[in-house]
Amino acid sequence: MNEPSDFRLKRMPLNHSAGLMPALGFGTLIPEAIATISATRDALEAGFRHFDCAERYRNERAVGEVLQAGLAAGGIARADLFVTTKLWNTNHRPERVQPAFEASLDRLGLNYLDLYLIHTPFAFQPGDEQDPRDHKGNILYDDGVTLLDTWRAMESLVDRGRCRAIGLSDINLNGLLPIYESARIKPAVVQVEAHPYLPETDLLGFCKERGVVFLAFAPLGHGIRPGPLEDPVISAIAARVGKTPAQVLLAWAVQRGTALLTTPRTAARARENLNVSALPEDAVHEINQIQTRQRFNEVVKTGSPGFIPQGR
Ligand SMILES: NC(=O)c1ccc[n+]([C@@H]2O[C@H](COP(=O)([O-])OP(=O)(O)OC[C@H]3O[C@@H](n4cnc5c(N)ncnc54)[C@H](OP(=O)(O)O)[C@@H]3O)[C@@H](O)[C@H]2O)c1
């Protein structure tokens, strides 16, 4: 099948006939509700149809408001949207999975989800405190549940028909393999940090082999400077091909076979980040040769959120 060169049109098939995911996704990790509403509205108006949410972002209600308004205004049907949210670390115990899922759906104002992810492989002590810590400030983990126990409860959600696909986030290949092997319903998506400074080539190779969609977060290095947005290779390609550095990074992500999540916060950036099309092959090759290595988000090491301000 020929790849569309306008990546706005690109859809990635999910396993288990769970439908198609738009390759370009809008991420809602935005701390303030007002900013969440305006950025999500701008993204919807610009044409984003894939929205990545999480219980832990504490703004599902704000995102839901915008999606509901978009659906009510006409012109957009629920089937046109692809909505993901994530199970937080304090809800890994199987009996907590369905209630957490229902609570997210309720806040989003939806009656099904396109994708539900286990936010991180780390189980925290169950309860209402999302970041439980002891008096020394150490995270309180929960060793009374395994990731496979949680996965089985996720599979039940698919069986009940209100969630089309399930997957994992902030996991490495070693963590993914045993779940993949034991799963009755294989993970459809793996969401991890990826950009030219953290290409995650082994994980991407595995995902491609098994038909798992690799969904890159922080494709712009979370906007951190210095970072990929200011990399001299990226700037030179942007100047040469007449695109912005952000468009070059997003195109590279799609061309190497990943889907992506980006978080433009203004209408102009929403249009810019959706207006992504194929780079010449030599540009992709040059980006593949970048040797700088940097991870911007440490969540994968502890389960403690990296881009969310402390105490929120
Ligand atoms: N699973 C997880 O644990 C996890 C972790 C992190 C993120 N995520 C998901 O992934 C989404 C995307 O992550 P991200 O926010 O790191 O993505 P990103 O798109 O790499 O970074 C967003 C930042 O880049 C800058 N930016 C955006 N568009 C730009 C443009 N056109 N030109 C220049 N700078 C631009 C902005 O920073 P300035 O405002 O500073 O300019 C913005 O805050 C999140 O919203 C969330 O849904 C998941």
mmCIF file of C-alpha atoms and ligand atoms in Angstrom:
data_model
loop_
_atom_site.group_PDB
_atom_site.id
_atom_site.type_symbol
_atom_site.label_atom_id
_atom_site.label_comp_id
_atom_site.label_asym_id
_atom_site.label_seq_id
_atom_site.Cartn_x
_atom_site.Cartn_y
_atom_site.Cartn_z
ATOM 1 C CA MET A 1 0.000 0.000 0.000
ATOM 2 C CA ASN A 2 1.365 3.446 -0.893
ATOM 3 C CA GLU A 3 2.016 5.741 2.049
ATOM 4 C CA PRO A 4 0.104 9.059 1.848
ATOM 5 C CA SER A 5 2.704 11.845 1.702
ATOM 6 C CA ASP A 6 0.312 14.141 3.611
ATOM 7 C CA PHE A 7 0.550 12.588 7.066
ATOM 8 C CA ARG A 8 -2.721 14.163 8.210
ATOM 9 C CA LEU A 9 -4.333 11.371 6.228
ATOM 10 C CA LYS A 10 -2.266 8.555 7.654
ATOM 11 C CA ARG A 11 -4.101 5.962 9.742
ATOM 12 C CA MET A 12 -2.385 3.033 11.485
ATOM 13 C CA PRO A 13 -4.240 -0.289 11.696
ATOM 14 C CA LEU A 14 -4.626 -1.698 15.203
ATOM 15 C CA ASN A 15 -4.473 -5.423 15.859
ATOM 16 C CA HIS A 16 -7.640 -7.429 16.647
ATOM 17 C CA SER A 17 -9.485 -5.403 13.988
ATOM 18 C CA ALA A 18 -9.715 -2.616 16.544
ATOM 19 C CA GLY A 19 -9.869 0.074 13.863
ATOM 20 C CA LEU A 20 -7.480 2.729 12.625
ATOM 21 C CA MET A 21 -5.524 5.244 14.656
ATOM 22 C CA PRO A 22 -4.621 8.622 13.115
ATOM 23 C CA ALA A 23 -0.815 8.761 13.057
ATOM 24 C CA LEU A 24 -0.793 12.385 14.268
ATOM 25 C CA GLY A 25 -2.186 12.687 17.779
ATOM 26 C CA PHE A 26 -2.757 15.619 20.106
ATOM 27 C CA GLY A 27 -1.534 15.115 23.683
ATOM 28 C CA THR A 28 -3.465 16.689 26.549
ATOM 29 C CA LEU A 29 -0.741 16.780 29.191
ATOM 30 C CA ILE A 30 -1.452 20.407 30.032
ATOM 31 C CA PRO A 31 -1.570 21.273 33.727
ATOM 32 C CA GLU A 32 -4.185 24.048 33.764
ATOM 33 C CA ALA A 33 -7.857 23.415 32.861
ATOM 34 C CA ILE A 34 -8.258 26.720 30.974
ATOM 35 C CA ALA A 35 -5.147 26.087 28.885
ATOM 36 C CA THR A 36 -6.319 22.502 28.307
ATOM 37 C CA ILE A 37 -9.641 23.742 26.964
ATOM 38 C CA SER A 38 -8.185 26.335 24.606
ATOM 39 C CA ALA A 39 -5.394 24.081 23.295
ATOM 40 C CA THR A 40 -7.751 21.121 22.803
ATOM 41 C CA ARG A 41 -10.282 23.315 21.012
ATOM 42 C CA ASP A 42 -7.552 24.729 18.758
ATOM 43 C CA ALA A 43 -6.341 21.199 18.010
ATOM 44 C CA LEU A 44 -9.840 19.984 17.132
ATOM 45 C CA GLU A 45 -10.426 23.024 14.906
ATOM 46 C CA ALA A 46 -7.071 22.561 13.185
ATOM 47 C CA GLY A 47 -8.138 19.014 12.321
ATOM 48 C CA PHE A 48 -6.595 16.753 14.967
ATOM 49 C CA ARG A 49 -8.870 13.749 15.533
ATOM 50 C CA HIS A 50 -6.636 11.665 17.801
ATOM 51 C CA PHE A 51 -6.625 12.785 21.451
ATOM 52 C CA ASP A 52 -4.397 11.304 24.142
ATOM 53 C CA CYS A 53 -5.622 11.739 27.698
ATOM 54 C CA ALA A 54 -4.878 10.275 31.127
ATOM 55 C CA GLU A 55 -6.571 9.992 34.482
ATOM 56 C CA ARG A 56 -3.300 11.306 35.951
ATOM 57 C CA TYR A 57 -3.427 14.551 33.933
ATOM 58 C CA ARG A 58 -6.466 15.501 36.057
ATOM 59 C CA ASN A 59 -8.054 17.305 33.123
ATOM 60 C CA GLU A 60 -10.213 14.638 31.456
ATOM 61 C CA ARG A 61 -13.312 16.697 32.268
ATOM 62 C CA ALA A 62 -11.874 19.745 30.463
ATOM 63 C CA VAL A 63 -10.895 17.661 27.423
ATOM 64 C CA GLY A 64 -14.321 15.986 27.490
ATOM 65 C CA GLU A 65 -16.065 19.368 27.462
ATOM 66 C CA VAL A 66 -14.287 20.333 24.250
ATOM 67 C CA LEU A 67 -14.933 16.984 22.579
ATOM 68 C CA GLN A 68 -18.618 17.108 23.559
ATOM 69 C CA ALA A 69 -18.924 20.649 22.173
ATOM 70 C CA GLY A 70 -17.240 19.531 18.939
ATOM 71 C CA LEU A 71 -19.600 16.581 18.570
ATOM 72 C CA ALA A 72 -22.659 18.698 19.394
ATOM 73 C CA ALA A 73 -21.695 21.390 16.853
ATOM 74 C CA GLY A 74 -22.123 18.890 14.025
ATOM 75 C CA GLY A 75 -19.674 17.984 11.315
ATOM 76 C CA ILE A 76 -17.719 15.645 13.603
ATOM 77 C CA ALA A 77 -19.051 12.218 14.535
ATOM 78 C CA ARG A 78 -17.815 10.141 17.460
ATOM 79 C CA ALA A 79 -16.472 7.631 14.933
ATOM 80 C CA ASP A 80 -14.244 10.379 13.484
ATOM 81 C CA LEU A 81 -12.486 10.765 16.835
ATOM 82 C CA PHE A 82 -9.870 8.478 18.293
ATOM 83 C CA VAL A 83 -9.740 8.929 22.065
ATOM 84 C CA THR A 84 -7.258 7.308 24.415
ATOM 85 C CA THR A 85 -6.948 7.510 28.148
ATOM 86 C CA LYS A 86 -4.777 5.760 30.695
ATOM 87 C CA LEU A 87 -5.100 3.740 33.879
ATOM 88 C CA TRP A 88 -3.031 5.325 36.651
ATOM 89 C CA ASN A 89 -0.523 3.426 38.817
ATOM 90 C CA THR A 90 -2.786 3.437 41.896
ATOM 91 C CA ASN A 91 -5.457 1.450 40.038
ATOM 92 C CA HIS A 92 -3.461 -1.618 38.955
ATOM 93 C CA ARG A 93 -5.321 -4.042 41.222
ATOM 94 C CA PRO A 94 -7.757 -5.911 38.959
ATOM 95 C CA GLU A 95 -10.831 -4.916 40.977
ATOM 96 C CA ARG A 96 -9.898 -1.227 40.509
ATOM 97 C CA VAL A 97 -9.484 -1.346 36.719
ATOM 98 C CA GLN A 98 -13.133 -1.312 35.643
ATOM 99 C CA PRO A 99 -14.115 1.482 38.120
ATOM 100 C CA ALA A 100 -11.126 3.596 37.009
ATOM 101 C CA PHE A 101 -12.075 3.038 33.361
ATOM 102 C CA GLU A 102 -15.723 3.997 34.028
ATOM 103 C CA ALA A 103 -14.661 7.113 35.951
ATOM 104 C CA SER A 104 -12.460 8.248 33.041
ATOM 105 C CA LEU A 105 -15.252 7.625 30.539
ATOM 106 C CA ASP A 106 -17.620 9.602 32.725
ATOM 107 C CA ARG A 107 -15.222 12.569 32.987
ATOM 108 C CA LEU A 108 -14.643 12.485 29.229
ATOM 109 C CA GLY A 109 -18.393 12.222 28.599
ATOM 110 C CA LEU A 110 -17.937 9.247 26.276
ATOM 111 C CA ASN A 111 -19.525 5.823 26.187
ATOM 112 C CA TYR A 112 -16.579 3.973 24.710
ATOM 113 C CA LEU A 113 -12.839 4.463 24.333
ATOM 114 C CA ASP A 114 -10.769 3.767 21.257
ATOM 115 C CA LEU A 115 -7.732 2.885 23.344
ATOM 116 C CA TYR A 116 -7.020 2.340 27.027
ATOM 117 C CA LEU A 117 -3.400 2.147 28.183
ATOM 118 C CA ILE A 118 -1.719 1.065 31.394
ATOM 119 C CA HIS A 119 0.026 4.387 32.032
ATOM 120 C CA THR A 120 3.183 2.844 33.521
ATOM 121 C CA PRO A 121 4.192 -0.693 34.513
ATOM 122 C CA PHE A 122 4.667 0.464 38.139
ATOM 123 C CA ALA A 123 1.877 -0.334 40.599
ATOM 124 C CA PHE A 124 1.551 2.210 43.403
ATOM 125 C CA GLN A 125 -0.262 1.617 46.670
ATOM 126 C CA PRO A 126 -3.982 1.633 45.807
ATOM 127 C CA GLY A 127 -6.090 4.547 47.000
ATOM 128 C CA ASP A 128 -7.144 8.086 46.198
ATOM 129 C CA GLU A 129 -3.663 9.588 46.650
ATOM 130 C CA GLN A 130 -2.184 9.438 43.144
ATOM 131 C CA ASP A 131 1.422 9.761 44.313
ATOM 132 C CA PRO A 132 1.535 7.882 47.628
ATOM 133 C CA ARG A 133 4.813 8.437 49.462
ATOM 134 C CA ASP A 134 6.256 7.530 52.851
ATOM 135 C CA HIS A 135 7.480 10.137 55.357
ATOM 136 C CA LYS A 136 10.871 10.192 53.614
ATOM 137 C CA GLY A 137 9.250 11.008 50.284
ATOM 138 C CA ASN A 138 9.788 7.561 48.746
ATOM 139 C CA ILE A 139 7.064 6.260 46.435
ATOM 140 C CA LEU A 140 4.933 3.519 47.993
ATOM 141 C CA TYR A 141 4.780 0.696 45.478
ATOM 142 C CA ASP A 142 2.263 -2.146 45.573
ATOM 143 C CA ASP A 143 3.805 -5.606 45.391
ATOM 144 C CA GLY A 144 0.407 -7.282 45.735
ATOM 145 C CA VAL A 145 -0.345 -7.136 42.008
ATOM 146 C CA THR A 146 1.563 -8.079 38.862
ATOM 147 C CA LEU A 147 1.425 -6.327 35.523
ATOM 148 C CA LEU A 148 -0.108 -9.477 34.057
ATOM 149 C CA ASP A 149 -2.941 -9.344 36.649
ATOM 150 C CA THR A 150 -3.665 -5.790 35.490
ATOM 151 C CA TRP A 151 -3.424 -6.818 31.838
ATOM 152 C CA ARG A 152 -6.026 -9.560 32.366
ATOM 153 C CA ALA A 153 -8.415 -6.927 33.752
ATOM 154 C CA MET A 154 -7.703 -4.729 30.709
ATOM 155 C CA GLU A 155 -8.564 -7.686 28.442
ATOM 156 C CA SER A 156 -11.922 -7.983 30.215
ATOM 157 C CA LEU A 157 -12.688 -4.367 29.269
ATOM 158 C CA VAL A 158 -12.251 -5.243 25.599
ATOM 159 C CA ASP A 159 -14.458 -8.330 26.079
ATOM 160 C CA ARG A 160 -17.191 -6.081 27.496
ATOM 161 C CA GLY A 161 -17.041 -3.988 24.330
ATOM 162 C CA ARG A 162 -16.557 -0.480 25.650
ATOM 163 C CA CYS A 163 -12.906 -0.241 24.798
ATOM 164 C CA ARG A 164 -11.694 -1.083 21.298
ATOM 165 C CA ALA A 165 -8.007 -1.582 21.999
ATOM 166 C CA ILE A 166 -5.598 -1.823 24.919
ATOM 167 C CA GLY A 167 -1.910 -1.175 25.324
ATOM 168 C CA LEU A 168 0.946 -0.131 27.559
ATOM 169 C CA SER A 169 2.975 2.982 28.124
ATOM 170 C CA ASP A 170 6.394 3.809 29.593
ATOM 171 C CA ILE A 171 7.541 0.237 29.167
ATOM 172 C CA ASN A 172 10.766 -1.156 27.718
ATOM 173 C CA LEU A 173 11.217 -4.230 25.573
ATOM 174 C CA ASN A 174 12.110 -6.430 28.581
ATOM 175 C CA GLY A 175 8.915 -5.404 30.306
ATOM 176 C CA LEU A 176 6.780 -5.756 27.198
ATOM 177 C CA LEU A 177 7.942 -9.244 26.166
ATOM 178 C CA PRO A 178 6.393 -11.295 29.001
ATOM 179 C CA ILE A 179 3.084 -9.442 28.709
ATOM 180 C CA TYR A 180 3.085 -9.848 24.949
ATOM 181 C CA GLU A 181 3.793 -13.585 25.283
ATOM 182 C CA SER A 182 1.101 -14.216 27.914
ATOM 183 C CA ALA A 183 -1.567 -11.882 26.575
ATOM 184 C CA ARG A 184 -4.795 -13.333 25.216
ATOM 185 C CA ILE A 185 -5.431 -9.923 23.624
ATOM 186 C CA LYS A 186 -2.045 -8.639 22.453
ATOM 187 C CA PRO A 187 -1.145 -5.002 23.166
ATOM 188 C CA ALA A 188 -2.285 -2.886 20.209
ATOM 189 C CA VAL A 189 -0.151 0.138 21.078
ATOM 190 C CA VAL A 190 2.962 0.934 23.074
ATOM 191 C CA GLN A 191 3.388 4.604 24.011
ATOM 192 C CA VAL A 192 6.904 5.721 24.929
ATOM 193 C CA GLU A 193 9.183 8.747 24.630
ATOM 194 C CA ALA A 194 10.877 8.811 21.222
ATOM 195 C CA HIS A 195 12.660 11.415 19.059
ATOM 196 C CA PRO A 196 16.014 11.521 17.250
ATOM 197 C CA TYR A 197 17.845 11.669 20.616
ATOM 198 C CA LEU A 198 15.969 8.567 21.861
ATOM 199 C CA PRO A 199 15.056 6.497 18.801
ATOM 200 C CA GLU A 200 14.188 3.287 20.729
ATOM 201 C CA THR A 201 15.154 1.290 17.663
ATOM 202 C CA ASP A 202 14.925 -2.167 19.278
ATOM 203 C CA LEU A 203 11.454 -1.565 20.650
ATOM 204 C CA LEU A 204 10.338 -0.108 17.321
ATOM 205 C CA GLY A 205 11.710 -3.176 15.498
ATOM 206 C CA PHE A 206 9.782 -5.515 17.797
ATOM 207 C CA CYS A 207 6.588 -3.486 17.405
ATOM 208 C CA LYS A 208 6.861 -3.496 13.605
ATOM 209 C CA GLU A 209 7.433 -7.259 13.548
ATOM 210 C CA ARG A 210 4.390 -7.944 15.725
ATOM 211 C CA GLY A 211 1.986 -5.347 14.348
ATOM 212 C CA VAL A 212 1.993 -3.267 17.536
ATOM 213 C CA VAL A 213 1.685 0.480 16.923
ATOM 214 C CA PHE A 214 4.638 2.378 18.406
ATOM 215 C CA LEU A 215 3.242 5.705 19.607
ATOM 216 C CA ALA A 216 5.971 8.297 20.271
ATOM 217 C CA PHE A 217 5.499 10.932 22.940
ATOM 218 C CA ALA A 218 7.697 14.042 23.179
ATOM 219 C CA PRO A 219 8.550 13.881 19.448
ATOM 220 C CA LEU A 220 9.791 17.485 19.788
ATOM 221 C CA GLY A 221 11.776 16.607 22.913
ATOM 222 C CA HIS A 222 8.953 18.208 24.938
ATOM 223 C CA GLY A 223 10.039 21.591 23.565
ATOM 224 C CA ILE A 224 13.100 21.505 25.867
ATOM 225 C CA ARG A 225 16.010 23.576 24.592
ATOM 226 C CA PRO A 226 18.677 22.683 23.831
ATOM 227 C CA GLY A 227 17.043 19.628 22.317
ATOM 228 C CA PRO A 228 15.988 18.125 18.979
ATOM 229 C CA LEU A 229 14.134 21.324 17.948
ATOM 230 C CA GLU A 230 17.460 23.185 17.881
ATOM 231 C CA ASP A 231 19.633 20.355 16.604
ATOM 232 C CA PRO A 232 21.813 21.645 13.727
ATOM 233 C CA VAL A 233 20.889 18.676 11.503
ATOM 234 C CA ILE A 234 17.171 19.378 12.025
ATOM 235 C CA SER A 235 17.586 23.149 11.451
ATOM 236 C CA ALA A 236 19.580 22.577 8.253
ATOM 237 C CA ILE A 237 16.978 20.147 6.856
ATOM 238 C CA ALA A 238 14.150 22.529 7.813
ATOM 239 C CA ALA A 239 15.821 25.370 5.911
ATOM 240 C CA ARG A 240 16.556 23.117 2.931
ATOM 241 C CA VAL A 241 13.042 21.676 2.539
ATOM 242 C CA GLY A 242 11.090 24.789 3.582
ATOM 243 C CA LYS A 243 9.495 23.324 6.716
ATOM 244 C CA THR A 244 9.790 24.268 10.382
ATOM 245 C CA PRO A 245 12.009 22.210 12.735
ATOM 246 C CA ALA A 246 8.849 20.869 14.422
ATOM 247 C CA GLN A 247 7.458 19.707 11.062
ATOM 248 C CA VAL A 248 10.761 17.984 10.252
ATOM 249 C CA LEU A 249 10.785 16.102 13.569
ATOM 250 C CA LEU A 250 7.141 15.055 13.248
ATOM 251 C CA ALA A 251 7.604 13.921 9.635
ATOM 252 C CA TRP A 252 10.661 11.860 10.614
ATOM 253 C CA ALA A 253 8.637 10.157 13.353
ATOM 254 C CA VAL A 254 5.908 9.132 10.913
ATOM 255 C CA GLN A 255 8.306 8.142 8.149
ATOM 256 C CA ARG A 256 10.158 5.710 10.399
ATOM 257 C CA GLY A 257 6.866 4.000 11.104
ATOM 258 C CA THR A 258 5.645 5.458 14.394
ATOM 259 C CA ALA A 259 2.502 7.322 15.341
ATOM 260 C CA LEU A 260 3.091 10.391 17.512
ATOM 261 C CA LEU A 261 1.639 12.691 20.139
ATOM 262 C CA THR A 262 2.445 16.361 20.147
ATOM 263 C CA THR A 263 1.159 19.198 22.316
ATOM 264 C CA PRO A 264 0.855 22.487 20.448
ATOM 265 C CA ARG A 265 -0.670 25.091 22.757
ATOM 266 C CA THR A 266 -1.739 27.705 20.236
ATOM 267 C CA ALA A 267 -3.933 27.601 17.132
ATOM 268 C CA ALA A 268 -0.982 28.496 14.895
ATOM 269 C CA ARG A 269 1.130 25.686 16.300
ATOM 270 C CA ALA A 270 -1.783 23.249 16.057
ATOM 271 C CA ARG A 271 -2.002 23.978 12.324
ATOM 272 C CA GLU A 272 1.773 23.805 11.970
ATOM 273 C CA ASN A 273 2.044 20.467 13.805
ATOM 274 C CA LEU A 274 -0.747 18.914 11.755
ATOM 275 C CA ASN A 275 0.606 20.175 8.447
ATOM 276 C CA VAL A 276 3.153 17.387 8.229
ATOM 277 C CA SER A 277 4.240 15.722 5.025
ATOM 278 C CA ALA A 278 6.975 13.387 3.839
ATOM 279 C CA LEU A 279 10.641 14.418 3.841
ATOM 280 C CA PRO A 280 13.050 13.365 1.105
ATOM 281 C CA GLU A 281 14.628 9.993 1.992
ATOM 282 C CA ASP A 282 18.115 11.512 2.338
ATOM 283 C CA ALA A 283 16.783 13.817 5.079
ATOM 284 C CA VAL A 284 15.345 10.840 6.977
ATOM 285 C CA HIS A 285 18.706 9.120 6.647
ATOM 286 C CA GLU A 286 20.574 12.172 7.972
ATOM 287 C CA ILE A 287 18.297 12.342 11.016
ATOM 288 C CA ASN A 288 18.839 8.621 11.623
ATOM 289 C CA GLN A 289 22.579 9.365 11.853
ATOM 290 C CA ILE A 290 22.246 11.882 14.734
ATOM 291 C CA GLN A 291 24.360 10.502 17.581
ATOM 292 C CA THR A 292 23.174 12.650 20.530
ATOM 293 C CA ARG A 293 21.319 10.564 23.100
ATOM 294 C CA GLN A 294 19.016 12.115 25.693
ATOM 295 C CA ARG A 295 15.911 11.025 27.578
ATOM 296 C CA PHE A 296 13.779 13.948 28.754
ATOM 297 C CA ASN A 297 11.248 12.066 30.901
ATOM 298 C CA GLU A 298 12.344 9.696 33.687
ATOM 299 C CA VAL A 299 8.848 8.228 34.269
ATOM 300 C CA VAL A 300 9.959 4.979 32.674
ATOM 301 C CA LYS A 301 12.398 4.400 35.560
ATOM 302 C CA THR A 302 10.102 4.862 38.574
ATOM 303 C CA GLY A 303 6.504 5.412 37.400
ATOM 304 C CA SER A 304 6.589 8.907 38.878
ATOM 305 C CA PRO A 305 5.371 11.397 36.240
ATOM 306 C CA GLY A 306 8.129 13.410 34.605
ATOM 307 C CA PHE A 307 6.394 16.309 32.851
ATOM 308 C CA ILE A 308 3.718 16.973 35.494
ATOM 309 C CA PRO A 309 4.621 19.711 37.997
ATOM 310 C CA GLN A 310 5.268 18.311 41.533
ATOM 311 C CA GLY A 311 2.240 18.195 43.771
ATOM 312 C CA ARG A 312 -0.270 18.248 40.904
HETATM 313 N N1 LIG B 1 2.882 8.109 28.649
HETATM 314 C C1 LIG B 1 3.531 9.036 29.272
HETATM 315 O O1 LIG B 1 4.085 8.828 30.352
HETATM 316 C C2 LIG B 1 3.626 10.380 28.641
HETATM 317 C C3 LIG B 1 4.618 11.267 29.084
HETATM 318 C C4 LIG B 1 4.685 12.492 28.452
HETATM 319 C C5 LIG B 1 3.800 12.836 27.466
HETATM 320 N N2 LIG B 1 2.816 11.961 27.090
HETATM 321 C C6 LIG B 1 1.811 12.318 26.060
HETATM 322 O O2 LIG B 1 2.460 12.812 24.931
HETATM 323 C C7 LIG B 1 1.979 14.126 24.613
HETATM 324 C C8 LIG B 1 3.030 14.887 23.898
HETATM 325 O O3 LIG B 1 4.200 15.041 24.711
HETATM 326 P P1 LIG B 1 4.988 16.390 24.723
HETATM 327 O O4 LIG B 1 4.149 17.458 25.305
HETATM 328 O O5 LIG B 1 6.298 16.151 25.358
HETATM 329 O O6 LIG B 1 5.171 16.629 23.155
HETATM 330 P P2 LIG B 1 6.046 17.616 22.311
HETATM 331 O O7 LIG B 1 5.175 18.011 21.173
HETATM 332 O O8 LIG B 1 7.370 16.977 22.069
HETATM 333 O O9 LIG B 1 6.354 18.854 23.253
HETATM 334 C C9 LIG B 1 5.418 19.872 23.451
HETATM 335 C C10 LIG B 1 6.162 21.191 23.633
HETATM 336 O O10 LIG B 1 6.912 21.486 22.477
HETATM 337 C C11 LIG B 1 6.801 22.853 22.145
HETATM 338 N N3 LIG B 1 6.170 22.954 20.809
HETATM 339 C C12 LIG B 1 5.007 22.419 20.374
HETATM 340 N N4 LIG B 1 4.808 22.695 19.082
HETATM 341 C C13 LIG B 1 5.882 23.432 18.686
HETATM 342 C C14 LIG B 1 6.253 24.012 17.455
HETATM 343 N N5 LIG B 1 5.495 23.903 16.383
HETATM 344 N N6 LIG B 1 7.422 24.696 17.417
HETATM 345 C C15 LIG B 1 8.205 24.819 18.498
HETATM 346 N N7 LIG B 1 7.898 24.283 19.702
HETATM 347 C C16 LIG B 1 6.758 23.589 19.780
HETATM 348 C C17 LIG B 1 5.977 23.479 23.241
HETATM 349 O O11 LIG B 1 6.892 23.916 24.230
HETATM 350 P P3 LIG B 1 7.002 25.459 24.656
HETATM 351 O O12 LIG B 1 5.585 25.819 25.039
HETATM 352 O O13 LIG B 1 7.979 25.402 25.791
HETATM 353 O O14 LIG B 1 7.487 26.195 23.453
HETATM 354 C C18 LIG B 1 5.194 22.333 23.807
HETATM 355 O O15 LIG B 1 4.871 22.486 25.163
HETATM 356 C C19 LIG B 1 1.518 14.654 25.973
HETATM 357 O O16 LIG B 1 0.604 15.731 25.886
HETATM 358 C C20 LIG B 1 0.876 13.422 26.541
HETATM 359 O O17 LIG B 1 -0.407 13.228 25.961
HETATM 360 C C21 LIG B 1 2.743 10.730 27.647
#
